[in-house]
C-alpha positions as semicolon CSV with decimal commas, in nm:
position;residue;x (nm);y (nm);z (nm)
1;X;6,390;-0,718;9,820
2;X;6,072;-0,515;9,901
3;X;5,977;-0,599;9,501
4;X;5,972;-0,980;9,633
5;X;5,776;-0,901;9,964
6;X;6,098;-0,944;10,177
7;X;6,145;-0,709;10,478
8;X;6,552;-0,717;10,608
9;X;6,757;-0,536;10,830
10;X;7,036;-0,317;10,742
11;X;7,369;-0,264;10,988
12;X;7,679;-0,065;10,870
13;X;7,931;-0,277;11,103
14;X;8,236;-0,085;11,257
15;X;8,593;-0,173;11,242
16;X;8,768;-0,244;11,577
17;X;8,899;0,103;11,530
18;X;8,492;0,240;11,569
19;X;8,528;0,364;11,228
20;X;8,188;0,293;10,983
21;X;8,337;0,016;10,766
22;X;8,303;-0,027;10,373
23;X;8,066;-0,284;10,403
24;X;7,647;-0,312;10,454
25;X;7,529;-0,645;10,632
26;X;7,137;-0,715;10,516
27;X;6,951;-1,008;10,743
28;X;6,648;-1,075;10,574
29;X;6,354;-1,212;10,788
30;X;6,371;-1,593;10,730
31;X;6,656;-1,581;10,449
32;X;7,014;-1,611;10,420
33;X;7,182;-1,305;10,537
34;X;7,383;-1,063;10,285
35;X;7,721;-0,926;10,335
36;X;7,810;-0,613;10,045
37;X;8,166;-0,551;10,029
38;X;8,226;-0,229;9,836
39;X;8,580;-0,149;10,051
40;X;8,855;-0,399;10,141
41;X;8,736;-0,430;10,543
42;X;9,068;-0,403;10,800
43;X;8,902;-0,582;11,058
44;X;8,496;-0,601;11,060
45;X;8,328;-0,787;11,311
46;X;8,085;-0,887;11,002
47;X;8,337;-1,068;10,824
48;X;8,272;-1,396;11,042
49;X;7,900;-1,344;11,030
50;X;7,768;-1,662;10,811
51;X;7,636;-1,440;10,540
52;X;7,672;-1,421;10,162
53;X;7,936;-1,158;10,022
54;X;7,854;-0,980;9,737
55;X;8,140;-0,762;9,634
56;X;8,152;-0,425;9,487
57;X;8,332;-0,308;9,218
58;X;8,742;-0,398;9,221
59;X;8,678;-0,627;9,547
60;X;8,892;-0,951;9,520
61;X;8,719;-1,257;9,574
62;X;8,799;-1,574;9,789
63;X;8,998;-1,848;9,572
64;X;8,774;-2,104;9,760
65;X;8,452;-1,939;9,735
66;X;8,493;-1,895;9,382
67;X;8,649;-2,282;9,368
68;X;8,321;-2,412;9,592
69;X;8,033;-2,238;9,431
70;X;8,215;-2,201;9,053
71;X;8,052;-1,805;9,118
72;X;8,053;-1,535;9,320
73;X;7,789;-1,273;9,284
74;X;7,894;-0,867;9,254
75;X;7,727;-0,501;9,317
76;X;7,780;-0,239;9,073
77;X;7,609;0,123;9,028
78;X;7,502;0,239;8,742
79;X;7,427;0,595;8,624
80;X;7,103;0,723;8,512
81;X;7,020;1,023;8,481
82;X;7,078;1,144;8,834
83;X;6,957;0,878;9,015
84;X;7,228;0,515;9,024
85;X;7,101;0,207;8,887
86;X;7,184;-0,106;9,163
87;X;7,294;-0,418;8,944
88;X;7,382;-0,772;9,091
89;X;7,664;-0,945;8,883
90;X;7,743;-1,270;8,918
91;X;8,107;-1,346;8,804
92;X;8,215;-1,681;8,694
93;X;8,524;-1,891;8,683
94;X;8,789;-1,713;8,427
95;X;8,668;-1,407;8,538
96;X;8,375;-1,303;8,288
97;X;8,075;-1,119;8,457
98;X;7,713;-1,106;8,372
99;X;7,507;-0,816;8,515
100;X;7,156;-0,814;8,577
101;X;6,889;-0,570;8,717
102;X;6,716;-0,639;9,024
103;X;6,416;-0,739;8,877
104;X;6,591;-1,037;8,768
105;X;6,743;-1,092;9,082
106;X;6,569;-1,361;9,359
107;X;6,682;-1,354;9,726
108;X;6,605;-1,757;9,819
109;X;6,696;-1,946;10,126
110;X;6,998;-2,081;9,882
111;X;7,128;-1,709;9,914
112;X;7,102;-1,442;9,620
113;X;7,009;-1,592;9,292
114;X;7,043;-1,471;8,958
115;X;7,030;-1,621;8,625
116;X;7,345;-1,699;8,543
117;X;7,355;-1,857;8,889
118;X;7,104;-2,059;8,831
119;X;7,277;-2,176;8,512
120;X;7,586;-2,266;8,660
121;X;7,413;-2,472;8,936
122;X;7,225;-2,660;8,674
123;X;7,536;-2,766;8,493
124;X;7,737;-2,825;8,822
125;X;7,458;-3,074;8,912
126;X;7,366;-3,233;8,586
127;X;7,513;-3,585;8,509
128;X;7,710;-3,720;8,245
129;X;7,918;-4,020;8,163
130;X;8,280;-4,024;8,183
131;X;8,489;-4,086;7,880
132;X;8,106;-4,244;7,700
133;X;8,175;-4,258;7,352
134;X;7,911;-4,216;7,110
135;X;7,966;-4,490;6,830
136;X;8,085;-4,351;6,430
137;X;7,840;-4,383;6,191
138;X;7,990;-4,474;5,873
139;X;8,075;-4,202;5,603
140;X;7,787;-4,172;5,338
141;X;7,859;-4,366;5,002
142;X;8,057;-4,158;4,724
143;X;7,900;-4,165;4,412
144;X;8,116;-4,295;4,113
145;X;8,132;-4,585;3,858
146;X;8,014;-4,931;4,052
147;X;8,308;-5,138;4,181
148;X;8,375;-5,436;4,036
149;X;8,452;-5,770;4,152
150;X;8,702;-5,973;3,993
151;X;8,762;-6,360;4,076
152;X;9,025;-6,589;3,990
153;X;8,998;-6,962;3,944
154;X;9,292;-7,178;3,968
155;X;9,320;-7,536;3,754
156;X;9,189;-7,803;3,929
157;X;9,517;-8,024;3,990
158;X;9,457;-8,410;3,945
159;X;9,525;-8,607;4,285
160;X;9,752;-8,892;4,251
């Protein structure tokens, strides 16, 4: 976020217990807030905060969340060297997930954006006809001898 000039707060809510929870809530200045999931929460006080999830690795996602947006955007870490790598993910119906690095990763007032969630808003919003039907074009012409036309005449009967 500090790449994209963004300054945020970051709280590590506690469970009812008073136990530090498996879960980091960001609140950007001016921006949608964040909500990173990387345990199953037993009863955080940030789960009914209006923000974002983005889940970490193994974290089930809502049903309608994933029904609503057709995504839902995951955190992974990656290894390098001895430093982790953050990557955003951004998993879409059926369960296939494309990762991206944070430089390809916007935080807009929509929420957190990558590209493949861009894509999928673009074809959730574009417009098509139902059941259009684009009309046949006839097959080309076979090549072969010409056709030929035969016609028949009949006698001319006499008319009483």
């Amino acid at each position: 976020m500090a790449q994209q000039g963004i300054t945020a707060t970051a709280e590590i809510p506690r469970d009812a217990d008073g136990s530090i929870g498996g879960e980091v809530l960001f609140t950007p200045a001016d921006l949608s807030a964040l909500r990173v999931v990387l345990a199953e929460p037993a009863d955080s006080p940030a789960a009914d905060a209006p923000a974002q999830p983005v889940l970490g690795p193994g974290m089930s996602y809502d049903p309608n969340t994933m029904l609503q947006q057709g995504y839902v955007n995951r955190i992974q870490f990656v290894p390098d060297g001895t430093r982790r790598q953050i990557q955003i993910g951004t998993q879409r119906h059926g369960s296939t997930t494309d990762w991206f690095n944070l430089d390809d990763v916007k935080l807009t007032p929509a929420g957190l954006s990558t590209p493949a969630v861009e894509e999928i808003q673009k074809l959730r919003t574009t417009r098509g006809l139902i059941g259009a039907r684009t009309p046949k074009t006839a097959p080309p012409a076979k090549p072969g001898p010409p056709s030929t036309t035969r016609t028949t005449s009949r006698p001319a009967t006499a008319r009483p």
